[in-house]
Coordinates of C-alpha atoms and ligand atoms in Angstrom, one line a residue:
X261 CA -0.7 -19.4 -15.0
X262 CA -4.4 -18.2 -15.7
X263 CA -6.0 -15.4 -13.5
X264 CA -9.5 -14.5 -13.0
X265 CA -9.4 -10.6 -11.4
X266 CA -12.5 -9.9 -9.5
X267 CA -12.9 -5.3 -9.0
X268 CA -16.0 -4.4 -7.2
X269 CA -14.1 -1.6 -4.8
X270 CA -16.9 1.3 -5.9
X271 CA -18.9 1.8 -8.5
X272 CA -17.8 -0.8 -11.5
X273 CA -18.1 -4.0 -11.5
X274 CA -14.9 -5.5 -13.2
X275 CA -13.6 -9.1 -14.4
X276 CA -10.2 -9.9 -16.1
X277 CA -8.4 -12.8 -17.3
X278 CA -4.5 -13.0 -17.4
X279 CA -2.4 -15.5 -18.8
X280 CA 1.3 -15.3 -18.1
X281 CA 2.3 -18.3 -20.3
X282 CA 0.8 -15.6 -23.0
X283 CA -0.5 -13.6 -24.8
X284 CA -1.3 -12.0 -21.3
X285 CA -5.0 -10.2 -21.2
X286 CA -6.9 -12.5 -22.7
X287 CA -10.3 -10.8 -21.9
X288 CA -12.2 -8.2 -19.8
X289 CA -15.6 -6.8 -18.7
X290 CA -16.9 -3.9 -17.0
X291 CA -20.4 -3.2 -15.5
X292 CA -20.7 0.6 -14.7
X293 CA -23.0 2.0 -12.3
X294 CA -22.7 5.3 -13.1
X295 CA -26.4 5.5 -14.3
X296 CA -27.7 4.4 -11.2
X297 CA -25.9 6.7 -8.8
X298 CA -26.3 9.3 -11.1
X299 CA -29.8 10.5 -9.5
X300 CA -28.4 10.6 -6.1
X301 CA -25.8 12.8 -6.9
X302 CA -23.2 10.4 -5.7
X303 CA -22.2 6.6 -5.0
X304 CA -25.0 5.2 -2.3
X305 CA -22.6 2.4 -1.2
X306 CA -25.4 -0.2 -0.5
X307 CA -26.7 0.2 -3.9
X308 CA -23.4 -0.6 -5.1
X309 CA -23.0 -3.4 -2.9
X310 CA -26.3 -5.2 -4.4
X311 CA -25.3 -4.4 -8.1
X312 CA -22.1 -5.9 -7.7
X313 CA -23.9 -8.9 -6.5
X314 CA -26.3 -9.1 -9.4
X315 CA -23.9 -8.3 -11.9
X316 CA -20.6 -10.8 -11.1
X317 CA -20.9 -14.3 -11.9
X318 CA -22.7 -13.0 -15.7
X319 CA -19.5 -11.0 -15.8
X320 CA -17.3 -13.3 -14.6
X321 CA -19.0 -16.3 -17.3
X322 CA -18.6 -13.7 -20.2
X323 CA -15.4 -12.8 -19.7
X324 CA -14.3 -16.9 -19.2
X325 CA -16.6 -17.2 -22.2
X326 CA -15.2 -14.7 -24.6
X327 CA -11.5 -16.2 -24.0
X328 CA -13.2 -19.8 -24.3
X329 CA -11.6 -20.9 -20.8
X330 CA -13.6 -22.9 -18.4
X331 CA -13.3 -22.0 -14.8
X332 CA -11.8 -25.7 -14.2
X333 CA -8.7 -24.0 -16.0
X334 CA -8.2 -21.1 -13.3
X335 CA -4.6 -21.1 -11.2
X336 CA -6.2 -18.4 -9.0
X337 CA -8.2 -15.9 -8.2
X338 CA -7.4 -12.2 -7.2
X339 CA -10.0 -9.9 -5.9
X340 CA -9.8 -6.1 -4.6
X341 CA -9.1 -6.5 -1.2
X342 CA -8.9 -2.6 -0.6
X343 CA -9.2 0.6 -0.2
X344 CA -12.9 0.9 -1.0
X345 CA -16.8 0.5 0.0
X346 CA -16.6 -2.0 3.0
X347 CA -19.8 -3.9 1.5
X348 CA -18.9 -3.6 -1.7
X349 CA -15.2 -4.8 -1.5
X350 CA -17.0 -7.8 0.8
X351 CA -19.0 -8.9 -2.7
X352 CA -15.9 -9.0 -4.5
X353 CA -14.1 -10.9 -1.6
X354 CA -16.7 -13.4 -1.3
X355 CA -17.0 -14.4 -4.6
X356 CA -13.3 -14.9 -5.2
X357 CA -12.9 -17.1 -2.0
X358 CA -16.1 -19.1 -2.6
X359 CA -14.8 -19.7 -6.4
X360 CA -11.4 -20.3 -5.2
X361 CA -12.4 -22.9 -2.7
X362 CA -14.6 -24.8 -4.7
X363 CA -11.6 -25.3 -7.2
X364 CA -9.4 -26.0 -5.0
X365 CA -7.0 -22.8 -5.9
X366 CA -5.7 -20.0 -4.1
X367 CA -7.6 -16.6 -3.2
X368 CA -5.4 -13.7 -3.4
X369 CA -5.7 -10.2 -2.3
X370 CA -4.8 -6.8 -4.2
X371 CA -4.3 -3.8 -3.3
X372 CA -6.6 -1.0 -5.4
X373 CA -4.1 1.1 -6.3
X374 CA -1.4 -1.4 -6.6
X375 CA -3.6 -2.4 -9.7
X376 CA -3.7 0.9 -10.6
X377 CA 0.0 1.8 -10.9
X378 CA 1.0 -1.7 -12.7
X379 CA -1.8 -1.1 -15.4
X380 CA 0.5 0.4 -17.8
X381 CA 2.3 -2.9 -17.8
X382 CA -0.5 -4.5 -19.3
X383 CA 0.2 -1.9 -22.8
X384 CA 1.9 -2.7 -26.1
X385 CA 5.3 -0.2 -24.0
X386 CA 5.3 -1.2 -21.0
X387 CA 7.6 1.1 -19.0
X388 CA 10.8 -0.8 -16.7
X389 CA 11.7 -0.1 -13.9
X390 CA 12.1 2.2 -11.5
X391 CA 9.7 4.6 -12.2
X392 CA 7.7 7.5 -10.5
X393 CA 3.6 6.3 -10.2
X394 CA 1.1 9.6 -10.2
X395 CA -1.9 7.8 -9.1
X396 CA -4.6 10.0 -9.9
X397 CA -8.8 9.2 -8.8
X398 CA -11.5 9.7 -7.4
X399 CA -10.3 8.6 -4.2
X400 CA -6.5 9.0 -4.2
X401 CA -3.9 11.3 -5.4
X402 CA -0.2 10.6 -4.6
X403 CA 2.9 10.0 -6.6
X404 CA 5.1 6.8 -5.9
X405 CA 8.7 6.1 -6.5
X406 CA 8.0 2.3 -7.5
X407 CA 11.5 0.6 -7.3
X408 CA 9.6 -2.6 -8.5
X409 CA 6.7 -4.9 -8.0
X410 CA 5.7 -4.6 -4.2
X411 CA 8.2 -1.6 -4.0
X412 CA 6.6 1.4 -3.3
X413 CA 7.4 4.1 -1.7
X414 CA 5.1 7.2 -1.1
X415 CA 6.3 10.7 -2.1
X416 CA 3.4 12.8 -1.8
X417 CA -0.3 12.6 -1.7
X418 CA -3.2 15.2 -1.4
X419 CA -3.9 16.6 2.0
X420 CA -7.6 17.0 1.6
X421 CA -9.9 15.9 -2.1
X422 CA -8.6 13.8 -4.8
X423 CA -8.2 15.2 -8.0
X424 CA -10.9 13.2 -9.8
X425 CA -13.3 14.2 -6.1
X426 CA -12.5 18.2 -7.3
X427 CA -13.2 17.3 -10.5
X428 CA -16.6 15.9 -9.8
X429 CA -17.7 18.4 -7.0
X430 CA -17.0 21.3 -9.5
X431 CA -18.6 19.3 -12.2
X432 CA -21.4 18.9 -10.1
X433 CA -21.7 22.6 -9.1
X434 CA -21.7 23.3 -13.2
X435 CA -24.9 20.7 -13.2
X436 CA -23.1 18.2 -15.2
X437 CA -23.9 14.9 -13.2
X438 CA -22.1 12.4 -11.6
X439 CA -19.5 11.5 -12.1
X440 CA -18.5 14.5 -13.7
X441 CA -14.5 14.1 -14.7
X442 CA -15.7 13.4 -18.5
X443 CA -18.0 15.8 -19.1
X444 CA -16.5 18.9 -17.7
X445 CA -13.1 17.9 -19.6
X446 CA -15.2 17.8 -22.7
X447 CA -17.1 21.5 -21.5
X448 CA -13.5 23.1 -21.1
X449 CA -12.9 22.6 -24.8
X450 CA -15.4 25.1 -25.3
X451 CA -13.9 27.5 -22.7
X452 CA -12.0 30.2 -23.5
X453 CA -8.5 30.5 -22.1
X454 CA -7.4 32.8 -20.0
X455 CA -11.2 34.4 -19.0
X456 CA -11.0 33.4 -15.5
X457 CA -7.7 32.1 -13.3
X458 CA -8.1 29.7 -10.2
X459 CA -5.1 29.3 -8.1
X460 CA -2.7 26.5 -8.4
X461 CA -2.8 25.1 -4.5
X462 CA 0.5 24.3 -3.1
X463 CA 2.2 24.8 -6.1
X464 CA 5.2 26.1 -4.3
X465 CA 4.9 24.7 -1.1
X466 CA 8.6 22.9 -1.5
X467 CA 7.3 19.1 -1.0
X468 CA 5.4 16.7 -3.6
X469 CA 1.8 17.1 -1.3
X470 CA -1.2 18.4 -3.3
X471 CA -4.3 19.8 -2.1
X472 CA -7.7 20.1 -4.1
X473 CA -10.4 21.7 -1.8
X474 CA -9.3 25.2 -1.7
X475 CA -10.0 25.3 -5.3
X476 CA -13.2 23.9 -5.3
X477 CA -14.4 26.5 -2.9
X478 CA -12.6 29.2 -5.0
X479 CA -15.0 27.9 -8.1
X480 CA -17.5 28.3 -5.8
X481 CA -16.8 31.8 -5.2
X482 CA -16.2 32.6 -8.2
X483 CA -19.7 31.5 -9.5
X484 CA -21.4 33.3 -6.7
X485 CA -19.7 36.4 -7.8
X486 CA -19.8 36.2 -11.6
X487 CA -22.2 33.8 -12.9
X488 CA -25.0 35.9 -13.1
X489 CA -27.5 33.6 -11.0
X490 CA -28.9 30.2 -12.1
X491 CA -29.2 29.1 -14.5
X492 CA -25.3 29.4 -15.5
X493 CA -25.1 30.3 -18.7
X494 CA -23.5 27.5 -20.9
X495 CA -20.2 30.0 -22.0
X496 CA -19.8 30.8 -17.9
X497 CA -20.1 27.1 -17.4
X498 CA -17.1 26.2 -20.2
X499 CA -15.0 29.0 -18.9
X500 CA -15.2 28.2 -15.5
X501 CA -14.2 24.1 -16.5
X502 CA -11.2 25.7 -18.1
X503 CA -9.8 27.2 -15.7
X504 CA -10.7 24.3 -12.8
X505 CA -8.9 22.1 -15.4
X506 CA -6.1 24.1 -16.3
X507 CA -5.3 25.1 -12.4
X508 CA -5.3 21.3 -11.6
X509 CA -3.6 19.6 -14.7
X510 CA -0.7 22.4 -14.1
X511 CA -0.1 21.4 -10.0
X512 CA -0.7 17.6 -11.2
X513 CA 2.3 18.4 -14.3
X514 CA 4.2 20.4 -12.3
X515 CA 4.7 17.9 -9.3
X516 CA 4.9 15.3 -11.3
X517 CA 8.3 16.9 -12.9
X518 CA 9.2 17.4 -9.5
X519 CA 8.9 14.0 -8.4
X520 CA 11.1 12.9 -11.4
X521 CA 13.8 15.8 -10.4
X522 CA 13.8 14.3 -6.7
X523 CA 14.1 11.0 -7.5
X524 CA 16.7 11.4 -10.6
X525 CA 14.3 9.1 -12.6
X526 CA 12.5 10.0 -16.2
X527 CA 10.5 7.5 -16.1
X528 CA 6.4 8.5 -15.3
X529 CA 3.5 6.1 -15.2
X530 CA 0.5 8.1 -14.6
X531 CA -2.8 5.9 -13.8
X532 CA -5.8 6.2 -12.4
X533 CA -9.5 8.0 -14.0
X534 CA -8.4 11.5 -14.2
X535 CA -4.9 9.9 -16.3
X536 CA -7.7 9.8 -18.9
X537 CA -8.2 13.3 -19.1
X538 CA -6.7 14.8 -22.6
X539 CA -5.4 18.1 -20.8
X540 CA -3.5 16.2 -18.6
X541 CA -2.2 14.3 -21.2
X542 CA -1.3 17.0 -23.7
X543 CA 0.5 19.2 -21.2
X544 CA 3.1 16.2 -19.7
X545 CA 3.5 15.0 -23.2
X546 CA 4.8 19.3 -23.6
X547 CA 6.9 19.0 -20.8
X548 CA 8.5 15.5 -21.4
X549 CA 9.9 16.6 -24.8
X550 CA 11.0 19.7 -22.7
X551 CA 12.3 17.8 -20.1
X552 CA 13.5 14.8 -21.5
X553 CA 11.4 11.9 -19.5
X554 CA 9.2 9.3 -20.9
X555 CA 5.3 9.3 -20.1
X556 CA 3.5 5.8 -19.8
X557 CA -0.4 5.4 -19.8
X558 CA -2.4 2.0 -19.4
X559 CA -4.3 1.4 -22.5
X560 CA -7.4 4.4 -22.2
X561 CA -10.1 1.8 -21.0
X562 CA -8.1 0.6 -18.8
X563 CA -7.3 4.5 -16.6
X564 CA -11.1 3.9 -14.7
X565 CA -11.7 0.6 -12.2
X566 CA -11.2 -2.6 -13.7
X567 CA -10.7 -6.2 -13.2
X568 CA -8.2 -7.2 -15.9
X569 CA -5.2 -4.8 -13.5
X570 CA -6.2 -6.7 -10.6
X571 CA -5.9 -10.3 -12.4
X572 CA -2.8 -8.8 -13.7
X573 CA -1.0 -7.8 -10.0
X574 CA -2.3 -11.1 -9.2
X575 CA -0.4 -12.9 -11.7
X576 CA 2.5 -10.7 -11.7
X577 CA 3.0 -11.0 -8.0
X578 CA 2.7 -15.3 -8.4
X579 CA 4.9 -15.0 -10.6
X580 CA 7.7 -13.2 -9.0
X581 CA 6.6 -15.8 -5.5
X582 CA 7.4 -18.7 -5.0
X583 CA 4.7 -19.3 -2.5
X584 CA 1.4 -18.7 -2.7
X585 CA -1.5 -18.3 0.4
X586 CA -3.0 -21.4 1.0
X587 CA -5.3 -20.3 4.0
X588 CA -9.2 -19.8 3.6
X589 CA -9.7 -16.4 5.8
X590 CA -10.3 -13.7 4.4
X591 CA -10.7 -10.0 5.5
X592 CA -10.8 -6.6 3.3
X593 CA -9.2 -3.0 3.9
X594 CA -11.4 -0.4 3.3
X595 CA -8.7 1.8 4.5
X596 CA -5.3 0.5 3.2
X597 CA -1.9 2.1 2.7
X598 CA 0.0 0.6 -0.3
X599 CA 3.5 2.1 0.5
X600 CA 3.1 -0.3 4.1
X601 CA 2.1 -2.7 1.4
X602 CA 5.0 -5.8 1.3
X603 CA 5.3 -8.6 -1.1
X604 CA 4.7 -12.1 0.9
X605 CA 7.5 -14.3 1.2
Ligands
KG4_269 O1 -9.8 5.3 -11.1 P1 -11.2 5.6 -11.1 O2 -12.1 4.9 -12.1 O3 -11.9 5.2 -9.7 C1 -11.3 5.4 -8.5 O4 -10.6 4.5 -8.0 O5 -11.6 6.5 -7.9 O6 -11.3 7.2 -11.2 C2 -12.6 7.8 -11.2 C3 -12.4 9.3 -11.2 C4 -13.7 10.1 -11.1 O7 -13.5 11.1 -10.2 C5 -13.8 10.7 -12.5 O8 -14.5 11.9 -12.6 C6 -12.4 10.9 -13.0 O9 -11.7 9.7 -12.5 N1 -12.2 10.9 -14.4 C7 -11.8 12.0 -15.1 C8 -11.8 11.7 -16.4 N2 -12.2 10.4 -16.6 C9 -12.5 10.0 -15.3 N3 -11.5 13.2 -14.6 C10 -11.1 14.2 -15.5 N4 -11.0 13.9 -16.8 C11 -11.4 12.7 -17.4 N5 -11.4 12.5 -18.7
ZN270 ZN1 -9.6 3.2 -9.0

């Protein structure tokens, strides 16, 4: 069965093509609009929406075009159905449904995040399972007990900012841009250990919650107090992305192992943009040896927004279906719970 995924939830524009019959991803493309936003400061969601619009059916003909299919040979179409920009999750929407219709083949919705948490499945390990999901964005933070596909159940999630929204406000406070995950995990290389300490929010509040804002107002204090006016001195700036970085990889790690002690699994999938972050990475892959669980990743370009996880739920939920939704209408979530999330019949 060959999928076409359709991503335009934010900022990246995203196509994918699955094959279950094999070798599964045949192909993928990504349009960031990172460059664009970048002078505002943030997304400006109607911007995105018109990108997204400009930017699909090229993406959508290079990606059919590099795995020489023809859209005559699509079984279906999967777009991003939600959580996301309302506009820009309608872009997506539309041009799945309009393709779909005009070759006569289903139109199927997809959770964000469900895309998110299954990516690993697309790797060279895939993990089985049950396993415990730490979905970790811009817009979500929450760890899952994922029994299997469509089984999810939430165990925690943040109260207030995602981790990748801390990362970027206090990226943004240090003048590094938007959005600035990447670039203050590659300033806290330079920063020197120990020079400053953040707290570690809810670390011991007893439940598998997090909670990011606290700590970007303590970076803010903490810069009022000793950074010396602006501009920040490049070594302040390193030291302060060390310890932002180091306070939240340790919660992330540290709930994470708890997740894994509540739920007697030892399996961890870890997905979303900040799963790309090497600090994050380097201390689970500490604590797994020390704790004896297995760590799963999705292939690195494949942690930020993309199209090929969506084809990929798509496909794997056929797949595991009998039926598939034969109706025309079409709405999308822009607010969307995926543990309420049920496989159809
Ligand atoms: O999953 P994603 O592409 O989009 C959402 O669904 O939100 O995640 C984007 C988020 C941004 O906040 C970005 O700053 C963060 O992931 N991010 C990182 C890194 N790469 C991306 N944060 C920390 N370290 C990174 N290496
Ligand atoms: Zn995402």
């Amino acid at each position: 069965m060959l999928v076409l995924g359709i991503e335009t939830s934010c900022d990246e524009t995203g196509v994918g093509l699955y094959d279950t019959a094999g070798p599964g991803l045949l192909a993928h493309a990504l349009h960031s609009q990172v460059a664009m936003h970048d002078a505002y400061g943030g997304v400006v969601p109607e911007l995105a929406s018109r990108d997204h619009v400009r930017r699909i059916v090229p993406l959508a003909r290079e990606v059919l075009g590099r795995a020489d299919r023809r859209a005559e040979n699509l079984d279906a179409i999967a777009y991003t159905q939600g959580p996301g920009l309302a506009g820009a999750l309608l872009v997506g929407a539309s041009f799945a449904q309009g393709l779909a219709f005009a070759l006569g083949v289903p139109a199927i919705g997809v959770h964000h995040l469900e895309g998110h948490l299954l990516s690993p499945l697309l790797g060279a390990h895939p993990p089985a399972f049950p396993f415990v999901a730490l979905l970790v964005s811009g817009g979500h933070t929450q760890l899952m007990r994922v029994e299997g596909l469509g089984r999810y159940e939430l165990l925690g999630e943040t109260q207030d900012d995602a981790a990748g929204e801390a990362f970027d406000k206090t990226a943004k406070l240090l003048g590094l841009g938007y959005p600035g995950g990447p670039a203050l995990s590659v300033l806290a290389k330079s920063g020197t250990p120990g020079r400053y300490r953040l707290p570690r929010p809810m670390l011991a509040s007893g439940d598998l919650d997090f909670s990011f804002s606290g700590l970007k107002t303590a970076v803010l204090t903490l810069v009022r107090k000793e950074g010396g006016g602006l501009p920040l001195a490049p070594q302040f700036c390193a030291d302060v992305a060390h310890a932002f970085q180091d306070a939240v990889t340790d919660v992330l790690v540290a709930k994470s192992q708890a997740a894994l002690h509540a739920t007697n699994l030892y399996r961890l999938v870890v997905s979303g943009g900040v799963g790309a972050n090497s600090a994050l990475r380097s201390k689970l892959s500490t604590a797994s040896r020390r704790h004896r669980f297995e760590t799963f990743y999705p292939e690195l370009e494949l942690c930020t927004d993309n199209g090929a996880m969506i084809a990929y739920a798509a496909a794997a939920r056929l797949e595991a279906s009998r039926t598939v939704p034969t109706h025309r209408r079409f709405n999308v979530h822009p607010r969307w719970e995926l543990a309420t999330r049920v496989l159809p019949d």
